[in-house]
Short mmCIF file of C-alpha atoms in Angstrom, two decimals:
data_model
loop_
_atom_site.label_atom_id
_atom_site.label_comp_id
_atom_site.label_asym_id
_atom_site.label_seq_id
_atom_site.Cartn_x
_atom_site.Cartn_y
_atom_site.Cartn_z
CA UNK A 1 -46.27 -23.46 -30.48
CA UNK A 2 -47.61 -23.89 -26.88
CA UNK A 3 -44.91 -26.05 -25.60
CA UNK A 4 -42.43 -23.51 -27.12
CA UNK A 5 -43.91 -20.94 -25.36
CA UNK A 6 -44.08 -22.88 -22.09
CA UNK A 7 -40.26 -23.44 -22.51
CA UNK A 8 -39.50 -19.78 -23.02
CA UNK A 9 -41.55 -18.45 -20.25
CA UNK A 10 -40.11 -21.20 -18.02
CA UNK A 11 -36.58 -20.01 -19.02
CA UNK A 12 -37.23 -16.38 -18.58
CA UNK A 13 -38.84 -16.79 -15.28
CA UNK A 14 -35.68 -18.79 -13.90
CA UNK A 15 -33.46 -15.95 -15.56
CA UNK A 16 -35.62 -13.36 -13.72
CA UNK A 17 -35.39 -15.19 -10.41
CA UNK A 18 -31.69 -15.67 -10.79
CA UNK A 19 -31.29 -11.82 -11.44
CA UNK A 20 -33.27 -11.06 -8.10
CA UNK A 21 -31.32 -13.54 -6.10
CA UNK A 22 -27.79 -12.75 -7.30
CA UNK A 23 -28.26 -9.10 -8.42
CA UNK A 24 -31.19 -7.06 -7.27
CA UNK A 25 -31.20 -8.63 -3.86
CA UNK A 26 -27.53 -8.13 -2.87
CA UNK A 27 -27.70 -4.58 -4.50
CA UNK A 28 -30.63 -3.71 -2.26
CA UNK A 29 -28.99 -4.97 0.85
CA UNK A 30 -25.93 -3.24 -0.11
CA UNK A 31 -27.61 -0.07 -0.28
CA UNK A 32 -28.94 -0.31 3.27
CA UNK A 33 -25.26 -1.01 4.61
CA UNK A 34 -24.41 2.10 6.59
CA UNK A 35 -21.12 3.39 5.76
CA UNK A 36 -17.95 1.89 8.24
CA UNK A 37 -16.25 4.63 10.46
CA UNK A 38 -14.22 6.93 8.05
CA UNK A 39 -15.58 5.48 5.00
CA UNK A 40 -16.08 8.49 2.36
CA UNK A 41 -17.76 8.56 -0.84
CA UNK A 42 -15.47 9.07 -3.92
CA UNK A 43 -14.39 12.48 -5.25
CA UNK A 44 -15.23 13.15 -8.85
CA UNK A 45 -11.52 12.44 -9.90
CA UNK A 46 -11.64 9.15 -7.81
CA UNK A 47 -14.96 7.92 -9.35
CA UNK A 48 -13.29 8.70 -12.77
CA UNK A 49 -10.32 6.62 -11.64
CA UNK A 50 -12.74 3.92 -10.72
CA UNK A 51 -14.20 3.71 -14.24
CA UNK A 52 -10.63 3.59 -15.63
CA UNK A 53 -9.89 0.66 -13.24
CA UNK A 54 -12.89 -1.22 -14.17
CA UNK A 55 -12.61 -0.39 -18.02
CA UNK A 56 -9.16 -1.84 -18.27
CA UNK A 57 -9.91 -4.95 -16.29
CA UNK A 58 -7.86 -4.70 -13.38
CA UNK A 59 -10.41 -6.67 -11.46
CA UNK A 60 -9.46 -9.74 -13.72
CA UNK A 61 -6.28 -9.94 -11.64
CA UNK A 62 -6.57 -7.87 -8.34
CA UNK A 63 -9.47 -8.27 -5.63
CA UNK A 64 -10.69 -5.65 -3.15
CA UNK A 65 -11.55 -8.12 -0.21
CA UNK A 66 -9.52 -9.34 2.73
CA UNK A 67 -10.59 -12.62 4.00
CA UNK A 68 -10.70 -13.51 7.66
CA UNK A 69 -7.97 -15.88 7.24
CA UNK A 70 -4.10 -15.98 8.30
CA UNK A 71 -3.27 -15.85 4.72
CA UNK A 72 -4.85 -12.43 4.13
CA UNK A 73 -3.28 -10.77 6.97
CA UNK A 74 -0.77 -9.07 4.80
CA UNK A 75 -3.39 -7.03 3.00
CA UNK A 76 -5.02 -5.73 6.16
CA UNK A 77 -7.81 -6.48 8.53
CA UNK A 78 -10.41 -8.69 7.25
CA UNK A 79 -13.05 -6.55 5.40
CA UNK A 80 -16.64 -5.63 6.64
CA UNK A 81 -19.78 -4.75 4.82
CA UNK A 82 -19.63 -1.12 5.92
CA UNK A 83 -16.23 -0.80 3.64
CA UNK A 84 -18.19 -1.26 0.39
CA UNK A 85 -20.90 1.40 1.05
CA UNK A 86 -19.55 3.49 -1.87
CA UNK A 87 -18.42 0.70 -4.09
CA UNK A 88 -19.92 -1.86 -6.53
CA UNK A 89 -19.54 -5.64 -6.19
CA UNK A 90 -17.85 -6.08 -9.33
CA UNK A 91 -15.06 -4.57 -7.90
CA UNK A 92 -14.47 -7.32 -5.35
CA UNK A 93 -12.87 -9.31 -7.98
CA UNK A 94 -12.63 -13.24 -7.73
CA UNK A 95 -9.07 -13.91 -9.03
CA UNK A 96 -6.16 -12.89 -7.09
CA UNK A 97 -3.23 -13.08 -9.74
CA UNK A 98 -1.81 -9.85 -8.17
CA UNK A 99 -2.01 -8.49 -4.76
CA UNK A 100 -5.21 -7.28 -3.19
CA UNK A 101 -6.05 -3.58 -3.31
CA UNK A 102 -8.12 -3.09 -0.41
CA UNK A 103 -5.56 -1.10 1.38
CA UNK A 104 -3.24 -0.11 -1.29
CA UNK A 105 -3.61 3.52 -0.48
CA UNK A 106 -2.08 2.83 2.88
CA UNK A 107 0.61 0.46 1.80
CA UNK A 108 1.69 2.22 -1.28
CA UNK A 109 0.69 5.77 -0.53
CA UNK A 110 3.16 7.51 -3.05
CA UNK A 111 1.65 8.87 -6.07
CA UNK A 112 5.23 8.66 -7.52
CA UNK A 113 5.49 4.96 -6.77
CA UNK A 114 2.13 4.46 -8.37
CA UNK A 115 2.90 6.27 -11.66
CA UNK A 116 6.07 4.39 -12.08
CA UNK A 117 4.40 1.11 -11.48
CA UNK A 118 1.55 1.81 -14.04
CA UNK A 119 4.21 2.83 -16.52
CA UNK A 120 6.25 -0.22 -16.14
CA UNK A 121 5.83 -2.20 -13.01
CA UNK A 122 9.33 -4.15 -13.25
CA UNK A 123 10.84 -0.64 -12.57
CA UNK A 124 9.76 -0.94 -9.00
CA UNK A 125 8.72 -4.67 -8.70
CA UNK A 126 11.25 -6.69 -10.66
CA UNK A 127 9.28 -9.98 -10.26
CA UNK A 128 6.07 -8.76 -11.36
CA UNK A 129 4.19 -10.11 -14.14
CA UNK A 130 1.74 -7.17 -14.51
CA UNK A 131 1.34 -5.73 -17.89
CA UNK A 132 2.63 -2.13 -18.28
CA UNK A 133 0.16 0.44 -18.83
CA UNK A 134 2.22 2.79 -20.98
CA UNK A 135 -0.70 3.91 -23.01
CA UNK A 136 -2.06 6.20 -19.88
CA UNK A 137 0.89 8.33 -20.44
CA UNK A 138 2.39 10.60 -23.19
CA UNK A 139 6.01 11.32 -23.81
CA UNK A 140 7.19 14.92 -24.41
CA UNK A 141 10.17 16.81 -25.18
CA UNK A 142 9.67 18.86 -21.66
CA UNK A 143 7.28 18.75 -19.09
CA UNK A 144 4.52 21.49 -19.49
CA UNK A 145 4.01 24.43 -17.10
CA UNK A 146 2.14 23.01 -13.89
CA UNK A 147 2.97 19.46 -14.65
CA UNK A 148 5.62 17.16 -13.16
CA UNK A 149 7.38 14.28 -15.09
CA UNK A 150 7.10 10.83 -13.98
CA UNK A 151 10.85 9.72 -12.47
CA UNK A 152 10.86 6.75 -14.47
CA UNK A 153 14.30 4.89 -13.77
CA UNK A 154 16.59 5.45 -16.69
CA UNK A 155 16.52 1.73 -17.95
CA UNK A 156 12.73 1.78 -18.10
CA UNK A 157 12.36 5.58 -19.38
CA UNK A 158 11.88 6.33 -23.22
CA UNK A 159 15.07 7.18 -25.04
CA UNK A 160 14.11 10.89 -25.57
CA UNK A 161 11.63 13.24 -23.86
CA UNK A 162 9.68 12.71 -20.45
CA UNK A 163 6.97 10.77 -19.27
CA UNK A 164 3.65 12.70 -18.37
CA UNK A 165 0.64 11.12 -16.99
CA UNK A 166 -2.62 11.66 -18.84
CA UNK A 167 -5.90 12.46 -17.21
CA UNK A 168 -6.81 8.64 -16.97
CA UNK A 169 -3.62 7.98 -15.33
CA UNK A 170 -4.11 10.72 -12.82
CA UNK A 171 -7.79 9.62 -12.21
CA UNK A 172 -6.60 5.85 -11.91
CA UNK A 173 -3.72 6.74 -9.16
CA UNK A 174 -6.46 8.95 -7.15
CA UNK A 175 -8.64 6.18 -7.24
CA UNK A 176 -6.04 3.63 -6.16
CA UNK A 177 -4.76 6.05 -3.37
CA UNK A 178 -8.52 6.36 -2.04
CA UNK A 179 -8.40 2.45 -1.26
CA UNK A 180 -7.71 2.67 2.40
CA UNK A 181 -8.96 0.72 5.25
CA UNK A 182 -10.18 2.55 8.23
CA UNK A 183 -10.14 1.28 11.85
CA UNK A 184 -12.98 -0.51 13.15
CA UNK A 185 -13.39 -1.26 16.66
CA UNK A 186 -12.71 -5.03 17.56
CA UNK A 187 -10.85 -5.35 14.22
CA UNK A 188 -7.09 -5.32 14.22
CA UNK A 189 -5.30 -4.11 11.00
CA UNK A 190 -2.82 -6.73 11.52
CA UNK A 191 -0.29 -5.31 9.10
CA UNK A 192 -0.77 -1.54 8.70
CA UNK A 193 1.25 -0.67 5.81
CA UNK A 194 2.38 -4.32 4.77
CA UNK A 195 0.90 -6.71 7.19
CA UNK A 196 3.67 -8.06 8.74
CA UNK A 197 3.15 -5.80 11.82
CA UNK A 198 2.56 -7.15 15.18
CA UNK A 199 -1.07 -7.33 16.14
CA UNK A 200 -0.22 -5.28 19.35
CA UNK A 201 -0.80 -1.82 19.68
CA UNK A 202 2.07 0.60 19.18
CA UNK A 203 4.26 0.61 22.20
CA UNK A 204 3.69 4.09 23.43
CA UNK A 205 0.18 3.13 24.39
CA UNK A 206 -0.18 2.13 28.01
CA UNK A 207 -1.16 -1.22 26.79
CA UNK A 208 2.11 -2.07 25.13
CA UNK A 209 4.51 0.17 26.80
CA UNK A 210 5.18 -2.53 29.48
CA UNK A 211 6.12 -5.41 27.04
CA UNK A 212 8.36 -3.04 25.38
CA UNK A 213 10.08 -1.97 28.40
CA UNK A 214 10.56 -5.47 29.76
CA UNK A 215 11.84 -6.47 26.44
CA UNK A 216 14.54 -4.07 26.81
CA UNK A 217 15.13 -4.43 30.15
CA UNK A 218 15.38 -8.30 29.72
CA UNK A 219 17.95 -8.02 26.86
CA UNK A 220 16.22 -7.34 23.69
CA UNK A 221 17.59 -9.40 20.85
CA UNK A 222 17.61 -8.60 17.30
CA UNK A 223 15.36 -11.01 15.15
CA UNK A 224 17.06 -10.99 11.91
CA UNK A 225 14.53 -13.18 10.13
CA UNK A 226 11.76 -11.22 11.51
CA UNK A 227 13.47 -7.71 10.40
CA UNK A 228 14.03 -8.93 7.05
CA UNK A 229 10.26 -9.98 6.89
CA UNK A 230 9.00 -6.72 8.15
CA UNK A 231 11.33 -4.82 5.73
CA UNK A 232 10.10 -6.94 2.82
CA UNK A 233 6.62 -6.36 3.60
CA UNK A 234 6.58 -2.81 4.37
CA UNK A 235 9.72 -1.10 2.66
CA UNK A 236 11.10 -3.01 -0.10
CA UNK A 237 8.62 -1.79 -2.71
CA UNK A 238 10.42 1.64 -2.68
CA UNK A 239 13.81 1.08 -1.21
CA UNK A 240 14.16 -2.30 -2.94
CA UNK A 241 15.52 -5.48 -1.67
CA UNK A 242 19.00 -4.25 -2.63
CA UNK A 243 18.60 -1.46 -0.50
CA UNK A 244 19.52 0.73 -3.46
CA UNK A 245 15.93 2.40 -3.85
CA UNK A 246 14.73 3.45 -7.20
CA UNK A 247 17.15 6.47 -8.82
CA UNK A 248 15.40 9.68 -8.86
CA UNK A 249 12.39 8.49 -7.02
CA UNK A 250 13.01 6.52 -3.78
CA UNK A 251 16.25 7.21 -1.65
CA UNK A 252 18.57 4.25 -1.01
CA UNK A 253 19.42 2.83 2.22
CA UNK A 254 22.62 1.27 1.47
CA UNK A 255 25.43 3.81 2.66
CA UNK A 256 22.80 6.32 3.66
CA UNK A 257 24.31 8.47 6.54
CA UNK A 258 21.07 8.38 8.35
CA UNK A 259 20.83 4.89 8.43
CA UNK A 260 24.52 3.74 8.67
CA UNK A 261 25.14 5.94 11.94
CA UNK A 262 25.68 5.19 15.52
CA UNK A 263 23.24 7.90 16.62
CA UNK A 264 19.96 6.41 15.28
CA UNK A 265 17.66 9.46 16.10
CA UNK A 266 17.05 10.36 12.71
CA UNK A 267 16.76 6.93 11.16
CA UNK A 268 14.07 6.10 14.11
CA UNK A 269 12.18 9.38 13.19
CA UNK A 270 11.91 8.85 9.76
CA UNK A 271 10.39 5.40 10.07
CA UNK A 272 8.10 6.49 12.78
CA UNK A 273 7.03 9.77 11.38
CA UNK A 274 7.62 9.60 7.56
CA UNK A 275 9.82 12.10 5.31
CA UNK A 276 9.53 14.14 2.19
CA UNK A 277 11.72 16.02 -0.17
CA UNK A 278 14.71 14.42 1.33
CA UNK A 279 18.21 15.25 -0.34
CA UNK A 280 20.76 12.32 -0.28
CA UNK A 281 24.05 12.63 -2.17
CA UNK A 282 23.16 15.80 -3.60
CA UNK A 283 19.94 14.24 -4.98
CA UNK A 284 16.46 15.30 -3.98
CA UNK A 285 13.94 12.90 -3.77
CA UNK A 286 10.29 14.31 -4.15
CA UNK A 287 8.27 11.38 -3.07
CA UNK A 288 6.83 11.00 0.33
CA UNK A 289 7.52 8.22 3.00
CA UNK A 290 4.39 7.46 4.88
CA UNK A 291 4.68 7.39 8.65
CA UNK A 292 4.67 3.92 10.56
CA UNK A 293 4.13 4.91 13.96
CA UNK A 294 0.53 3.94 14.08
CA UNK A 295 0.85 0.67 12.27
CA UNK A 296 4.06 -0.84 13.82
CA UNK A 297 4.99 -1.47 17.51
CA UNK A 298 8.55 -0.42 19.09
CA UNK A 299 9.75 -3.88 18.57
CA UNK A 300 8.85 -4.42 14.98
CA UNK A 301 10.38 -0.78 14.25
CA UNK A 302 13.31 -1.78 16.05
CA UNK A 303 13.64 -5.08 13.93
CA UNK A 304 13.18 -3.17 10.63
CA UNK A 305 15.57 -0.53 11.68
CA UNK A 306 18.29 -3.22 12.59
CA UNK A 307 17.82 -4.99 9.63
CA UNK A 308 18.32 -1.81 7.47
CA UNK A 309 21.71 -0.61 9.91
CA UNK A 310 23.28 -4.14 9.09
CA UNK A 311 22.55 -4.77 5.35
CA UNK A 312 24.14 -3.89 2.41
CA UNK A 313 27.43 -3.07 3.87
CA UNK A 314 25.82 -0.79 6.64
CA UNK A 315 27.61 -1.24 10.10
CA UNK A 316 25.62 0.51 12.63
CA UNK A 317 25.06 -0.76 15.96
CA UNK A 318 21.50 -2.01 16.80
CA UNK A 319 18.72 -0.28 18.43
CA UNK A 320 16.37 -1.24 21.00
CA UNK A 321 12.50 -0.82 21.47
CA UNK A 322 13.31 1.41 24.36
CA UNK A 323 15.15 3.78 21.92
CA UNK A 324 12.26 3.56 19.52
CA UNK A 325 9.88 4.43 22.49
CA UNK A 326 12.06 7.38 23.34
CA UNK A 327 11.96 8.79 19.72
CA UNK A 328 8.16 8.18 19.56
CA UNK A 329 7.70 10.19 22.77
CA UNK A 330 8.96 13.09 21.53
CA UNK A 331 6.68 13.16 18.75
CA UNK A 332 7.35 14.90 15.16
#
């Protein structure tokens, strides 16, 4: 009997030590970590969404940690301890089958996009292997007063009725949109909206206005490969690789009068400062496009704009970083 008690006691002691080392100790250390600049506690709705996120196993495929390696620049700046003051360790994840979500509130800031993606990921990301979460939505004949139907593309929508998010869907989207990296002195976002941005600050600042000007003065040459890469990282999720957008949700760039126009002012202003409620071809798009002025340099925005202005049958003239700087200087 005594040997059995010794074995049991030893095993229990080892278990307690392990718990102290890998759970209690890190938890105490985390609780003492001051919040990073701009890091705020979750609202009640966002906290509810975090429970939905954890309860549905989202952390099995998505991480919330950006490692300090080149491959992770696409997700944002390297994570810092202060980013996790109001989070819990299990949300960090360990398997990245899907994209890292550390900065998804900045990279995919549209609630419309998030709802469509949850309802059927293939509707906005054709190559996605993520399962749909249709059970977080309900189909009704008509949207109730005060609620807005999700503009699911026709080929993915139910045959009859409209799609309405449930409380759990609203909470989950609120949580996802709360996942935003804040700027930390000494760190570069290295990507802003999609991770392909230049590490240099926007060209309107004194530190970067000279390089932008010299690029223009020296004969700016459109980098088609970089333009496509920047578009893919920052724009294609909503506007799609085909430039045709998502019907009823995100406007097309193909044949868009603001894009395929020799006067680039409106096009550049939209990329820099965002837009909402635009009407194209008689169709109003309620989704909001975020501004890129704070994430992308003038040269990067010129490359994106030129890719859009010369793709999918568009034939507008190329723009230069100097033209982007001029529109930026005018402000909103």
